[in-house]
Amino acid sequence: MMQDERRQDIRIDTALEAEYWAKGSSAGAGRGTVRDFSRGGLRFLFPKPVRKGETVDLTMTVPGDNVPVFATAEVMWAASERDRESTETGLKLLSIRPLDLSRLMDFVYSKWLGGRAASES
């Protein structure tokens, strides 16, 4: 599926579990996985279908940090996975505290640096 590339920030691959609540959606509430992250958005895997334009509340926990991160995002695109039991999405961050964004970016960046160091050795 081709998507118009509108990103303004670099995305870094990660794997971070998150709880979600899809407002007004049949996806309801549950747990999903953040697959990559940037300052402006993230790629998120929902276990159920969601649609473009839906609003989602997320609660993420940074490993090693017991204070949850809360964010609100909008589904910019959605594509069903091959197994049809999950939906990969692009989410645009609408609301997140600057300190929470900084904590997430620090975690993602440190994982990226660790992966680069391992591949160079």
PDB file of C-alpha atoms in Angstrom:
ATOM      1  CA  MET A   1       0.000   0.000   0.000  1.00  0.00           C
ATOM      2  CA  MET A   2       1.542   3.314  -1.066  1.00  0.00           C
ATOM      3  CA  GLN A   3       1.266   6.208   1.324  1.00  0.00           C
ATOM      4  CA  ASP A   4       2.005   9.852   0.606  1.00  0.00           C
ATOM      5  CA  GLU A   5       5.104  10.625   2.631  1.00  0.00           C
ATOM      6  CA  ARG A   6       4.252  13.588   4.870  1.00  0.00           C
ATOM      7  CA  ARG A   7       6.565  12.949   7.802  1.00  0.00           C
ATOM      8  CA  GLN A   8       8.711  15.782   9.062  1.00  0.00           C
ATOM      9  CA  ASP A   9      10.650  13.750  11.630  1.00  0.00           C
ATOM     10  CA  ILE A  10      12.849  10.663  11.451  1.00  0.00           C
ATOM     11  CA  ARG A  11      11.174   7.503  12.747  1.00  0.00           C
ATOM     12  CA  ILE A  12      13.163   5.047  14.819  1.00  0.00           C
ATOM     13  CA  ASP A  13      12.168   1.371  15.076  1.00  0.00           C
ATOM     14  CA  THR A  14      11.196   0.227  18.547  1.00  0.00           C
ATOM     15  CA  ALA A  15       8.948  -2.279  20.281  1.00  0.00           C
ATOM     16  CA  LEU A  16       6.939  -0.800  23.108  1.00  0.00           C
ATOM     17  CA  GLU A  17       3.709  -2.187  24.542  1.00  0.00           C
ATOM     18  CA  ALA A  18       0.884   0.293  25.075  1.00  0.00           C
ATOM     19  CA  GLU A  19      -2.705   0.355  26.229  1.00  0.00           C
ATOM     20  CA  TYR A  20      -5.187   2.151  23.994  1.00  0.00           C
ATOM     21  CA  TRP A  21      -8.726   3.406  23.988  1.00  0.00           C
ATOM     22  CA  ALA A  22     -10.096   4.070  20.498  1.00  0.00           C
ATOM     23  CA  LYS A  23     -12.825   6.648  21.047  1.00  0.00           C
ATOM     24  CA  GLY A  24     -16.050   5.824  19.223  1.00  0.00           C
ATOM     25  CA  SER A  25     -14.509   2.809  17.491  1.00  0.00           C
ATOM     26  CA  SER A  26     -15.363  -0.864  17.425  1.00  0.00           C
ATOM     27  CA  ALA A  27     -11.724  -1.462  18.441  1.00  0.00           C
ATOM     28  CA  GLY A  28     -12.682  -0.240  21.922  1.00  0.00           C
ATOM     29  CA  ALA A  29      -9.870  -0.613  24.438  1.00  0.00           C
ATOM     30  CA  GLY A  30      -6.982  -3.037  24.655  1.00  0.00           C
ATOM     31  CA  ARG A  31      -3.236  -3.498  24.251  1.00  0.00           C
ATOM     32  CA  GLY A  32      -1.135  -2.941  21.159  1.00  0.00           C
ATOM     33  CA  THR A  33       2.464  -2.410  20.108  1.00  0.00           C
ATOM     34  CA  VAL A  34       4.370   0.716  19.107  1.00  0.00           C
ATOM     35  CA  ARG A  35       6.584  -0.329  16.156  1.00  0.00           C
ATOM     36  CA  ASP A  36       8.367   2.972  15.550  1.00  0.00           C
ATOM     37  CA  PHE A  37       8.324   6.444  17.005  1.00  0.00           C
ATOM     38  CA  SER A  38       9.139  10.050  16.108  1.00  0.00           C
ATOM     39  CA  ARG A  39       8.470  13.454  17.639  1.00  0.00           C
ATOM     40  CA  GLY A  40       5.293  13.794  15.592  1.00  0.00           C
ATOM     41  CA  GLY A  41       3.840  10.313  15.490  1.00  0.00           C
ATOM     42  CA  LEU A  42       4.211   6.578  15.652  1.00  0.00           C
ATOM     43  CA  ARG A  43       3.434   3.335  13.873  1.00  0.00           C
ATOM     44  CA  PHE A  44       1.093   1.280  16.054  1.00  0.00           C
ATOM     45  CA  LEU A  45      -0.250  -2.254  15.716  1.00  0.00           C
ATOM     46  CA  PHE A  46      -3.850  -2.673  16.914  1.00  0.00           C
ATOM     47  CA  PRO A  47      -5.244  -6.166  17.516  1.00  0.00           C
ATOM     48  CA  LYS A  48      -8.560  -5.012  15.983  1.00  0.00           C
ATOM     49  CA  PRO A  49      -9.582  -2.883  12.987  1.00  0.00           C
ATOM     50  CA  VAL A  50      -9.539   0.915  13.285  1.00  0.00           C
ATOM     51  CA  ARG A  51     -10.212   3.556  10.643  1.00  0.00           C
ATOM     52  CA  LYS A  52      -8.488   6.678   9.413  1.00  0.00           C
ATOM     53  CA  GLY A  53      -9.618   9.757  11.335  1.00  0.00           C
ATOM     54  CA  GLU A  54     -10.366   7.979  14.613  1.00  0.00           C
ATOM     55  CA  THR A  55      -8.933   9.409  17.823  1.00  0.00           C
ATOM     56  CA  VAL A  56      -6.996   7.160  20.187  1.00  0.00           C
ATOM     57  CA  ASP A  57      -5.817   7.645  23.770  1.00  0.00           C
ATOM     58  CA  LEU A  58      -2.555   5.829  24.528  1.00  0.00           C
ATOM     59  CA  THR A  59      -0.869   4.886  27.796  1.00  0.00           C
ATOM     60  CA  MET A  60       2.745   3.808  27.354  1.00  0.00           C
ATOM     61  CA  THR A  61       5.320   2.743  29.917  1.00  0.00           C
ATOM     62  CA  VAL A  62       8.975   3.370  29.190  1.00  0.00           C
ATOM     63  CA  PRO A  63      11.038   0.356  30.348  1.00  0.00           C
ATOM     64  CA  GLY A  64      12.853   1.177  33.578  1.00  0.00           C
ATOM     65  CA  ASP A  65      10.450   4.046  34.314  1.00  0.00           C
ATOM     66  CA  ASN A  66       7.263   3.310  36.265  1.00  0.00           C
ATOM     67  CA  VAL A  67       5.548   6.633  35.426  1.00  0.00           C
ATOM     68  CA  PRO A  68       3.140   6.139  32.498  1.00  0.00           C
ATOM     69  CA  VAL A  69       3.158   8.365  29.424  1.00  0.00           C
ATOM     70  CA  PHE A  70      -0.246   9.559  28.202  1.00  0.00           C
ATOM     71  CA  ALA A  71      -0.899  10.727  24.654  1.00  0.00           C
ATOM     72  CA  THR A  72      -3.782  11.359  22.281  1.00  0.00           C
ATOM     73  CA  ALA A  73      -3.327  10.608  18.590  1.00  0.00           C
ATOM     74  CA  GLU A  74      -5.253  10.520  15.316  1.00  0.00           C
ATOM     75  CA  VAL A  75      -5.222   7.562  12.933  1.00  0.00           C
ATOM     76  CA  MET A  76      -3.716   8.902   9.687  1.00  0.00           C
ATOM     77  CA  TRP A  77      -3.712   5.565   7.838  1.00  0.00           C
ATOM     78  CA  ALA A  78      -4.657   1.972   8.591  1.00  0.00           C
ATOM     79  CA  ALA A  79      -3.734  -1.271   6.817  1.00  0.00           C
ATOM     80  CA  SER A  80      -4.851  -4.765   7.785  1.00  0.00           C
ATOM     81  CA  GLU A  81      -2.076  -7.253   8.400  1.00  0.00           C
ATOM     82  CA  ARG A  82      -2.028 -10.456   6.333  1.00  0.00           C
ATOM     83  CA  ASP A  83      -3.581 -12.470   9.138  1.00  0.00           C
ATOM     84  CA  ARG A  84      -6.465  -9.957   9.218  1.00  0.00           C
ATOM     85  CA  GLU A  85      -6.468 -10.130  13.004  1.00  0.00           C
ATOM     86  CA  SER A  86      -4.467  -6.939  13.424  1.00  0.00           C
ATOM     87  CA  THR A  87      -4.257  -3.479  11.893  1.00  0.00           C
ATOM     88  CA  GLU A  88      -1.059  -1.518  11.385  1.00  0.00           C
ATOM     89  CA  THR A  89      -1.577   2.236  11.635  1.00  0.00           C
ATOM     90  CA  GLY A  90       0.191   5.541  11.383  1.00  0.00           C
ATOM     91  CA  LEU A  91      -0.757   7.772  14.307  1.00  0.00           C
ATOM     92  CA  LYS A  92      -0.209  11.527  14.479  1.00  0.00           C
ATOM     93  CA  LEU A  93       0.358  12.806  18.006  1.00  0.00           C
ATOM     94  CA  LEU A  94      -2.262  15.400  18.928  1.00  0.00           C
ATOM     95  CA  SER A  95      -1.504  15.792  22.610  1.00  0.00           C
ATOM     96  CA  ILE A  96       1.442  14.744  24.778  1.00  0.00           C
ATOM     97  CA  ARG A  97       3.243  16.552  27.583  1.00  0.00           C
ATOM     98  CA  PRO A  98       6.673  17.814  26.461  1.00  0.00           C
ATOM     99  CA  LEU A  99       8.387  15.973  29.336  1.00  0.00           C
ATOM    100  CA  ASP A 100       6.651  12.705  28.356  1.00  0.00           C
ATOM    101  CA  LEU A 101       7.675  13.159  24.721  1.00  0.00           C
ATOM    102  CA  SER A 102      11.245  13.762  25.849  1.00  0.00           C
ATOM    103  CA  ARG A 103      11.219  10.586  27.984  1.00  0.00           C
ATOM    104  CA  LEU A 104       9.943   8.512  25.057  1.00  0.00           C
ATOM    105  CA  MET A 105      12.417  10.025  22.602  1.00  0.00           C
ATOM    106  CA  ASP A 106      15.309   9.439  25.018  1.00  0.00           C
ATOM    107  CA  PHE A 107      14.322   5.757  25.321  1.00  0.00           C
ATOM    108  CA  VAL A 108      13.848   5.246  21.572  1.00  0.00           C
ATOM    109  CA  TYR A 109      17.084   7.072  20.732  1.00  0.00           C
ATOM    110  CA  SER A 110      19.082   5.053  23.271  1.00  0.00           C
ATOM    111  CA  LYS A 111      17.719   1.805  21.750  1.00  0.00           C
ATOM    112  CA  TRP A 112      18.650   3.064  18.284  1.00  0.00           C
ATOM    113  CA  LEU A 113      22.182   3.925  19.421  1.00  0.00           C
ATOM    114  CA  GLY A 114      22.525   0.492  21.033  1.00  0.00           C
ATOM    115  CA  GLY A 115      21.452  -1.203  17.806  1.00  0.00           C
ATOM    116  CA  ARG A 116      23.896   0.828  15.734  1.00  0.00           C
ATOM    117  CA  ALA A 117      26.783   0.034  18.073  1.00  0.00           C
ATOM    118  CA  ALA A 118      25.984  -3.695  17.892  1.00  0.00           C
ATOM    119  CA  SER A 119      25.845  -3.671  14.081  1.00  0.00           C
ATOM    120  CA  GLU A 120      29.198  -1.860  13.820  1.00  0.00           C
ATOM    121  CA  SER A 121      31.090  -4.354  15.997  1.00  0.00           C
TER     122      SER A 121
END
